[in-house]
GROMACS .gro file of C-alpha atoms in nm:
model
  242
    1UNK     CA    1   0.007   0.007  -0.003
    2UNK     CA    2   0.279   0.247   0.086
    3UNK     CA    3   0.456   0.166  -0.239
    4UNK     CA    4   0.118   0.249  -0.430
    5UNK     CA    5   0.087   0.577  -0.240
    6UNK     CA    6   0.446   0.671  -0.327
    7UNK     CA    7   0.399   0.582  -0.686
    8UNK     CA    8   0.076   0.792  -0.700
    9UNK     CA    9   0.252   1.082  -0.520
   10UNK     CA   10   0.551   1.061  -0.766
   11UNK     CA   11   0.309   1.062  -1.071
   12UNK     CA   12   0.135   1.368  -0.937
   13UNK     CA   13   0.466   1.559  -0.877
   14UNK     CA   14   0.596   1.474  -1.217
   15UNK     CA   15   0.277   1.608  -1.377
   16UNK     CA   16   0.292   1.914  -1.166
   17UNK     CA   17   0.652   1.969  -1.268
   18UNK     CA   18   0.578   1.950  -1.645
   19UNK     CA   19   0.271   2.180  -1.602
   20UNK     CA   20   0.476   2.452  -1.430
   21UNK     CA   21   0.773   2.395  -1.656
   22UNK     CA   22   0.550   2.451  -1.973
   23UNK     CA   23   0.410   2.775  -1.831
   24UNK     CA   24   0.704   2.956  -1.670
   25UNK     CA   25   0.941   3.025  -1.969
   26UNK     CA   26   0.930   3.283  -2.231
   27UNK     CA   27   0.771   3.624  -2.300
   28UNK     CA   28   0.415   3.705  -2.304
   29UNK     CA   29   0.375   3.648  -2.672
   30UNK     CA   30   0.552   3.314  -2.640
   31UNK     CA   31   0.337   3.211  -2.361
   32UNK     CA   32   0.025   3.307  -2.563
   33UNK     CA   33   0.155   3.091  -2.844
   34UNK     CA   34   0.195   2.797  -2.594
   35UNK     CA   35  -0.157   2.851  -2.469
   36UNK     CA   36  -0.279   2.838  -2.846
   37UNK     CA   37  -0.083   2.534  -2.892
   38UNK     CA   38  -0.270   2.370  -2.583
   39UNK     CA   39  -0.597   2.480  -2.730
   40UNK     CA   40  -0.540   2.267  -3.047
   41UNK     CA   41  -0.389   1.968  -2.837
   42UNK     CA   42  -0.698   1.977  -2.610
   43UNK     CA   43  -0.941   1.973  -2.917
   44UNK     CA   44  -0.735   1.691  -3.090
   45UNK     CA   45  -0.716   1.496  -2.764
   46UNK     CA   46  -1.093   1.421  -2.768
   47UNK     CA   47  -1.273   1.723  -2.616
   48UNK     CA   48  -1.562   1.633  -2.847
   49UNK     CA   49  -1.753   1.961  -2.888
   50UNK     CA   50  -1.637   2.317  -2.817
   51UNK     CA   51  -1.781   2.686  -2.862
   52UNK     CA   52  -1.618   2.974  -3.061
   53UNK     CA   53  -1.754   3.322  -3.058
   54UNK     CA   54  -1.733   3.557  -3.354
   55UNK     CA   55  -1.405   3.681  -3.486
   56UNK     CA   56  -1.105   3.578  -3.723
   57UNK     CA   57  -0.933   3.262  -3.665
   58UNK     CA   58  -0.631   3.083  -3.841
   59UNK     CA   59  -0.647   2.716  -3.884
   60UNK     CA   60  -0.328   2.554  -3.737
   61UNK     CA   61  -0.285   2.847  -3.497
   62UNK     CA   62  -0.626   2.880  -3.315
   63UNK     CA   63  -0.761   2.535  -3.388
   64UNK     CA   64  -0.639   2.220  -3.571
   65UNK     CA   65  -0.703   2.130  -3.938
   66UNK     CA   66  -0.972   1.883  -3.967
   67UNK     CA   67  -1.343   1.813  -4.016
   68UNK     CA   68  -1.622   1.954  -3.791
   69UNK     CA   69  -1.985   1.962  -3.751
   70UNK     CA   70  -2.081   2.332  -3.695
   71UNK     CA   71  -2.425   2.442  -3.529
   72UNK     CA   72  -2.550   2.744  -3.374
   73UNK     CA   73  -2.893   2.868  -3.214
   74UNK     CA   74  -2.873   3.208  -3.389
   75UNK     CA   75  -2.802   3.287  -3.755
   76UNK     CA   76  -2.424   3.323  -3.813
   77UNK     CA   77  -2.223   3.400  -4.130
   78UNK     CA   78  -1.901   3.214  -4.191
   79UNK     CA   79  -1.649   3.285  -4.461
   80UNK     CA   80  -1.333   3.063  -4.527
   81UNK     CA   81  -1.026   3.220  -4.688
   82UNK     CA   82  -0.722   3.042  -4.831
   83UNK     CA   83  -0.507   3.266  -4.621
   84UNK     CA   84  -0.519   3.600  -4.416
   85UNK     CA   85  -0.773   3.809  -4.629
   86UNK     CA   86  -0.661   4.118  -4.778
   87UNK     CA   87  -0.888   4.395  -4.921
   88UNK     CA   88  -1.125   4.272  -5.197
   89UNK     CA   89  -1.015   3.911  -5.152
   90UNK     CA   90  -1.263   3.637  -5.239
   91UNK     CA   91  -1.335   3.371  -4.983
   92UNK     CA   92  -1.295   2.993  -5.069
   93UNK     CA   93  -1.650   2.944  -4.930
   94UNK     CA   94  -1.937   3.127  -4.753
   95UNK     CA   95  -2.215   2.987  -4.542
   96UNK     CA   96  -2.498   3.092  -4.342
   97UNK     CA   97  -2.562   2.874  -4.033
   98UNK     CA   98  -2.900   2.867  -3.863
   99UNK     CA   99  -3.058   2.671  -3.584
  100UNK     CA  100  -3.207   2.412  -3.815
  101UNK     CA  101  -2.935   2.453  -4.076
  102UNK     CA  102  -2.607   2.310  -3.936
  103UNK     CA  103  -2.287   2.237  -4.139
  104UNK     CA  104  -2.270   1.863  -4.125
  105UNK     CA  105  -1.921   1.843  -4.265
  106UNK     CA  106  -1.701   2.155  -4.246
  107UNK     CA  107  -1.356   2.096  -4.371
  108UNK     CA  108  -1.073   2.328  -4.258
  109UNK     CA  109  -0.719   2.306  -4.403
  110UNK     CA  110  -0.392   2.416  -4.239
  111UNK     CA  111  -0.349   2.802  -4.305
  112UNK     CA  112  -0.710   2.869  -4.374
  113UNK     CA  113  -0.851   3.184  -4.212
  114UNK     CA  114  -1.205   3.145  -4.061
  115UNK     CA  115  -1.412   3.460  -4.041
  116UNK     CA  116  -1.744   3.437  -3.827
  117UNK     CA  117  -1.993   3.708  -3.763
  118UNK     CA  118  -2.294   3.654  -3.528
  119UNK     CA  119  -2.364   3.406  -3.254
  120UNK     CA  120  -2.139   3.159  -3.081
  121UNK     CA  121  -2.089   2.845  -3.270
  122UNK     CA  122  -2.061   2.483  -3.155
  123UNK     CA  123  -1.794   2.278  -3.325
  124UNK     CA  124  -1.798   1.900  -3.286
  125UNK     CA  125  -1.491   1.715  -3.404
  126UNK     CA  126  -1.549   1.455  -3.682
  127UNK     CA  127  -1.171   1.396  -3.758
  128UNK     CA  128  -0.844   1.582  -3.683
  129UNK     CA  129  -0.555   1.601  -3.933
  130UNK     CA  130  -0.182   1.559  -3.797
  131UNK     CA  131  -0.017   1.314  -3.548
  132UNK     CA  132  -0.187   1.217  -3.222
  133UNK     CA  133  -0.123   1.433  -2.922
  134UNK     CA  134   0.094   1.313  -2.623
  135UNK     CA  135  -0.072   1.318  -2.277
  136UNK     CA  136  -0.425   1.266  -2.159
  137UNK     CA  137  -0.712   1.524  -2.218
  138UNK     CA  138  -0.710   1.582  -1.829
  139UNK     CA  139  -0.333   1.663  -1.817
  140UNK     CA  140  -0.360   1.896  -2.109
  141UNK     CA  141  -0.662   2.069  -1.967
  142UNK     CA  142  -0.467   2.123  -1.644
  143UNK     CA  143  -0.163   2.274  -1.820
  144UNK     CA  144  -0.397   2.498  -2.023
  145UNK     CA  145  -0.573   2.618  -1.699
  146UNK     CA  146  -0.237   2.690  -1.542
  147UNK     CA  147  -0.116   2.889  -1.844
  148UNK     CA  148  -0.430   3.077  -1.841
  149UNK     CA  149  -0.399   3.195  -1.489
  150UNK     CA  150  -0.038   3.291  -1.547
  151UNK     CA  151  -0.125   3.502  -1.856
  152UNK     CA  152  -0.422   3.681  -1.692
  153UNK     CA  153  -0.203   3.781  -1.398
  154UNK     CA  154   0.077   3.923  -1.627
  155UNK     CA  155   0.147   4.286  -1.645
  156UNK     CA  156   0.115   4.237  -2.018
  157UNK     CA  157  -0.245   4.147  -1.992
  158UNK     CA  158  -0.446   4.457  -2.089
  159UNK     CA  159  -0.825   4.520  -1.996
  160UNK     CA  160  -1.053   4.811  -2.076
  161UNK     CA  161  -1.403   4.829  -1.910
  162UNK     CA  162  -1.656   5.088  -2.057
  163UNK     CA  163  -2.019   5.131  -2.149
  164UNK     CA  164  -1.962   5.434  -2.368
  165UNK     CA  165  -1.638   5.591  -2.504
  166UNK     CA  166  -1.406   5.667  -2.783
  167UNK     CA  167  -1.042   5.534  -2.738
  168UNK     CA  168  -0.710   5.567  -2.952
  169UNK     CA  169  -0.533   5.250  -2.995
  170UNK     CA  170  -0.169   5.309  -2.890
  171UNK     CA  171  -0.267   5.579  -2.646
  172UNK     CA  172  -0.563   5.454  -2.446
  173UNK     CA  173  -0.476   5.088  -2.500
  174UNK     CA  174  -0.200   4.912  -2.686
  175UNK     CA  175  -0.227   4.765  -3.043
  176UNK     CA  176  -0.275   4.392  -3.027
  177UNK     CA  177  -0.546   4.106  -3.050
  178UNK     CA  178  -0.832   4.123  -2.806
  179UNK     CA  179  -1.162   3.957  -2.714
  180UNK     CA  180  -1.484   4.087  -2.547
  181UNK     CA  181  -1.704   3.982  -2.250
  182UNK     CA  182  -2.068   3.896  -2.287
  183UNK     CA  183  -2.268   4.211  -2.205
  184UNK     CA  184  -2.652   4.249  -2.266
  185UNK     CA  185  -2.608   4.463  -2.576
  186UNK     CA  186  -2.312   4.658  -2.697
  187UNK     CA  187  -2.199   4.804  -3.037
  188UNK     CA  188  -1.813   4.806  -3.089
  189UNK     CA  189  -1.691   5.008  -3.394
  190UNK     CA  190  -1.334   5.015  -3.513
  191UNK     CA  191  -1.229   5.305  -3.733
  192UNK     CA  192  -0.924   5.387  -3.932
  193UNK     CA  193  -0.977   5.764  -3.879
  194UNK     CA  194  -1.245   6.006  -3.771
  195UNK     CA  195  -1.532   5.796  -3.635
  196UNK     CA  196  -1.775   6.057  -3.754
  197UNK     CA  197  -1.670   5.970  -4.107
  198UNK     CA  198  -1.867   5.656  -4.243
  199UNK     CA  199  -1.588   5.565  -4.485
  200UNK     CA  200  -1.352   5.519  -4.196
  201UNK     CA  201  -1.539   5.219  -4.039
  202UNK     CA  202  -1.318   4.919  -4.057
  203UNK     CA  203  -1.529   4.674  -3.853
  204UNK     CA  204  -1.829   4.695  -3.633
  205UNK     CA  205  -1.955   4.415  -3.400
  206UNK     CA  206  -2.288   4.371  -3.204
  207UNK     CA  207  -2.191   4.209  -2.888
  208UNK     CA  208  -2.453   4.029  -2.684
  209UNK     CA  209  -2.463   3.753  -2.411
  210UNK     CA  210  -2.465   3.507  -2.696
  211UNK     CA  211  -2.257   3.702  -2.933
  212UNK     CA  212  -1.920   3.774  -2.788
  213UNK     CA  213  -1.614   3.864  -3.005
  214UNK     CA  214  -1.362   3.585  -2.935
  215UNK     CA  215  -1.070   3.728  -3.139
  216UNK     CA  216  -1.020   4.083  -3.319
  217UNK     CA  217  -0.724   4.296  -3.379
  218UNK     CA  218  -0.674   4.666  -3.309
  219UNK     CA  219  -0.400   4.837  -3.481
  220UNK     CA  220  -0.192   5.152  -3.390
  221UNK     CA  221  -0.389   5.484  -3.454
  222UNK     CA  222  -0.733   5.309  -3.503
  223UNK     CA  223  -1.027   5.443  -3.309
  224UNK     CA  224  -1.238   5.230  -3.084
  225UNK     CA  225  -1.598   5.345  -3.024
  226UNK     CA  226  -1.806   5.153  -2.764
  227UNK     CA  227  -2.169   5.221  -2.724
  228UNK     CA  228  -2.344   4.969  -2.478
  229UNK     CA  229  -2.635   4.927  -2.242
  230UNK     CA  230  -2.394   4.819  -1.970
  231UNK     CA  231  -2.019   4.785  -1.925
  232UNK     CA  232  -1.823   4.561  -2.148
  233UNK     CA  233  -1.474   4.431  -2.087
  234UNK     CA  234  -1.221   4.419  -2.368
  235UNK     CA  235  -0.910   4.212  -2.281
  236UNK     CA  236  -0.597   4.079  -2.439
  237UNK     CA  237  -0.673   3.751  -2.635
  238UNK     CA  238  -0.478   3.469  -2.497
  239UNK     CA  239  -0.652   3.182  -2.668
  240UNK     CA  240  -0.981   3.031  -2.727
  241UNK     CA  241  -1.243   3.045  -2.435
  242UNK     CA  242  -1.406   2.707  -2.464
   0.00000   0.00000   0.00000
């Protein structure tokens, strides 16, 4: 019995060591990349289904290449690009997903860029490309949680809470990649200049309890306009939230 207890304790200590070692080294950007790698590994290790909010995602960075079933409770638009979309780029495919109209087999290749506008989407894994992951789902989830806690406690993790306001990127908050909380109703506009000029609008999101923005980019000099019923929190993107 004592030998069994010592063996269990040793296994737990080894697991804790690898969890901590995985999370401690590197810059904030490198730790975010590690967190994204864990997202992909958790999905590939058999999580089954997971949820993603609206935003722009790179296959092979944010989620693994493979085949998925995609469904939603509220109508959502999905565009798939061969690579990062540039102005006037044509998507490889466009879909509208509704409650009774899921995508039964949604294939994403390495390097594709997924752009989603609307409600949260539930992805169910049908098959994943690439080599099998090392470690159990439980171990990977524990590493992911430990790294999440380290990132959100970092001085490089930026947050902005506001119900109404106009903010300049690079002055009021740093340029970077962000996500939102889930307020009752907020409109978030991103402008490339004076927000009173319609032609300067780059992107606009309607954010609700079921329509958060999971990943979006703010560039130096852009203007962020927030108009909501209650306070919204915009925070540094560190990986998928499922």
